[in-house]
């Protein structure tokens, strides 16, 4: 991904008074700067500022009461809990899938490789109804899991998890895969010549190299899952206090014309996303540093 | 066209890339900017081209202040270190690019462009590659196409950034000769940047030696090689033996040893660096001899036209190493064995003040190239 | 990208990078089962459910008036929002990749920001700015302009969620290309537009296309953000994903899945083009004699 943001970058920016540039013969600096900043402000920054300003209509006590109401708290628990578990499942299987795609040859590999990105391309609403159809009591999977094993997935918290695993699947694969591809076989040859068993080589040589990318993929999948709406609402059942995710709380409040309440909850999520964005940037900086260092 | 740069300063953050550079480049000459990496030579070249802006100082092209004209108007030909050929265009389109970019009124006709491109491709002897893409060319071919492209806009000056840097040794040698020949045919004022002293000395009419953003010496290849003006130039051009010593009545005092010297413009007692080229040292095996620096033979390398002898100084604290170049006949006559104690006597010794060398006149006045 | 031309991968041919067969088969079985369970089955089920009641119902569902209106609106939204973000992406990439200035890192982070905002919050934000009680609400009412619960609102929300796609693709690519070719063009007398058009853009055309098809897929498929600002007025502000939801909630499953299957087809086409483009881009990239690329190009290409 593009340039990573580190805390230093933020500090460095503060020292400067504005967007000052060093000399370049390539023209168009002012035009592209003006256009970029203008468009960014109009589309992104003003709307985000609106969330902060709207929330300021509440006193802190009121704000606190809204964002810690039992139903809201239950939704945090579900949204964050399911997202972390989904991201962890994706980390394990994503790493495995990336490994298999890079290391082994098998029929249909090209198709598997291309379809890994399906969750990026498939509209979330479509994913939502498809997963619901599969995991409902009469669905292809649901009839066994619910009918035979008695585990309810659709219209229960487990359904939320299924949807979040689906939408987060490509992140880990696509962050780990390029690193695996660029890996020198010499590393493993060296480890083998030093007497390491295959598992030891993976554990002590490969995993540390893959770890930054793996964590980045985990964090990206997590960030995406927390904010996800479309695929979840169909399968979740949306039972208050049980299977209601935080984005749905915002929608519900909006439908009741409780703009301030909706905005307050949105602010909590927004702040959380920003922190996560910083973490992801730091992880990516670490990731590119450690690739750089291993060469 | 003549080029003059006056009092050029350039800093990148805390790093001083160029410190008060003043130089004259006479019309029609081929000049090398030579120095180690980070000495500021490429920055200077880019400032002359207008690709970079100096913090202060001016560049004049044929007496005109160039800072008022943009890169596009300067009419300089620039050959980039990695050629910067347009990857998605054929060789033909690359060479034609400059002509096609001209405003409609000045743009040559299609036929004129075609003729000119083929003329240039013939000049660089690559007309048969016109339809290829840069990725299908060898390094040397790319280099020549880059040159043809730069020449297509009929530049008044040709600037080349490490023109042979990315090529392997054999191609590099060929292209060197070829560039010299081309220059003799075209007579465009040309400046090229290099860190390879052999390249600079072989190809250029004049060499500008730079270090740490300063000009160390300007002169013909013979001048700078035979009469280095500064310790830097001495050590940068060819291998060299270095002694630290003090000027005394009977000669140069180096540790416990005394070395004869002929330079008499140093007052007695001054601390100096003394430089000797490997071929300017003689090995004396006579144990009774008292002059020269005592040393111990480490290795004798007697292959090739001349032989080399590697020696260590006897003063253990100093950890000094010497290199002497002799003819095969001389080495055979000496019959040296590793571990043998000998004395090294310089036939020619160049002294420089120690510790801080103060810049010579050549640096502050515009030096003519 | 890995090369599929070989029967075995370089890792399988090397003793030191090879696992025992049982390890290999276990990993293959586990990961591919996961893949089938979570990706293939949902995809297949869309088409299966869509055709459950036969072709007649299927065709009727997607040619019915409100469905057609939804398709038209969805295409319109993409036609407006994708080019706008394309122009922005090129401008931002030119700025960030070809110039040095203070605040560059911060700007890059801001460009990424829309990826980390929940779609629902995107919708909410535009409500706050343009809604009846929003900042510009009364002004809009006075001038008889409608943004929320109308097409402009849907366009804005879509622009927000697809905002970084093109820029994200172009910035690392253009950074890796360096500035040599542009500088060469300028020295040869090209002006800024000529440099952009003849030198920069041809070099990044595959990345550009990649960004465009991804943002198009997202623009046509966006649900959360659009559902907040659309008002879901049938035949007027209903996009395809919203239409799917309405039909689904009315228990008209066959019709819901029929429209969904169109979106799934769009996703498949997107993936096919994307794979092709990636292939072309990587062969284009390898054929060129590039200076060692910026470290950023080595890091993964992930688009949330």
CSV table of C-alpha atoms in Angstrom, one decimal, chain B residues 25 30-34 41 45 158-164 176 179-180 190-196 198-208:
chain,number,residue,atom,x,y,z
B,25,UNK,CA,33.2,25.9,-19.5
B,30,UNK,CA,34.2,18.0,-23.5
B,31,UNK,CA,34.6,18.3,-19.7
B,32,UNK,CA,34.3,15.7,-17.0
B,33,UNK,CA,33.0,16.5,-13.5
B,34,UNK,CA,34.8,13.9,-11.4
B,41,UNK,CA,28.7,16.7,-9.3
B,45,UNK,CA,24.9,19.2,-13.7
B,158,UNK,CA,25.0,18.4,-23.9
B,159,UNK,CA,24.9,17.2,-20.4
B,160,UNK,CA,25.5,13.6,-19.4
B,161,UNK,CA,24.9,12.1,-16.0
B,162,UNK,CA,27.2,9.1,-15.4
B,163,UNK,CA,26.8,8.1,-19.0
B,164,UNK,CA,28.5,4.8,-18.6
B,176,UNK,CA,33.9,5.9,-24.1
B,179,UNK,CA,31.5,9.3,-27.3
B,180,UNK,CA,34.9,11.0,-27.8
B,190,UNK,CA,29.5,18.8,-23.4
B,191,UNK,CA,29.8,18.1,-19.7
B,192,UNK,CA,29.6,14.6,-18.2
B,193,UNK,CA,29.6,13.4,-14.7
B,194,UNK,CA,31.6,10.4,-13.6
B,195,UNK,CA,33.1,8.8,-10.5
B,196,UNK,CA,35.5,6.8,-12.6
B,198,UNK,CA,40.0,6.5,-15.7
B,199,UNK,CA,36.9,7.4,-17.7
B,200,UNK,CA,37.4,11.1,-17.0
B,201,UNK,CA,41.1,11.2,-17.8
B,202,UNK,CA,40.6,9.2,-21.0
B,203,UNK,CA,37.7,11.0,-22.5
B,204,UNK,CA,37.7,14.6,-21.4
B,205,UNK,CA,39.5,17.6,-22.6
B,206,UNK,CA,39.4,19.0,-19.1
B,207,UNK,CA,38.6,17.5,-15.7
B,208,UNK,CA,36.9,19.2,-12.8
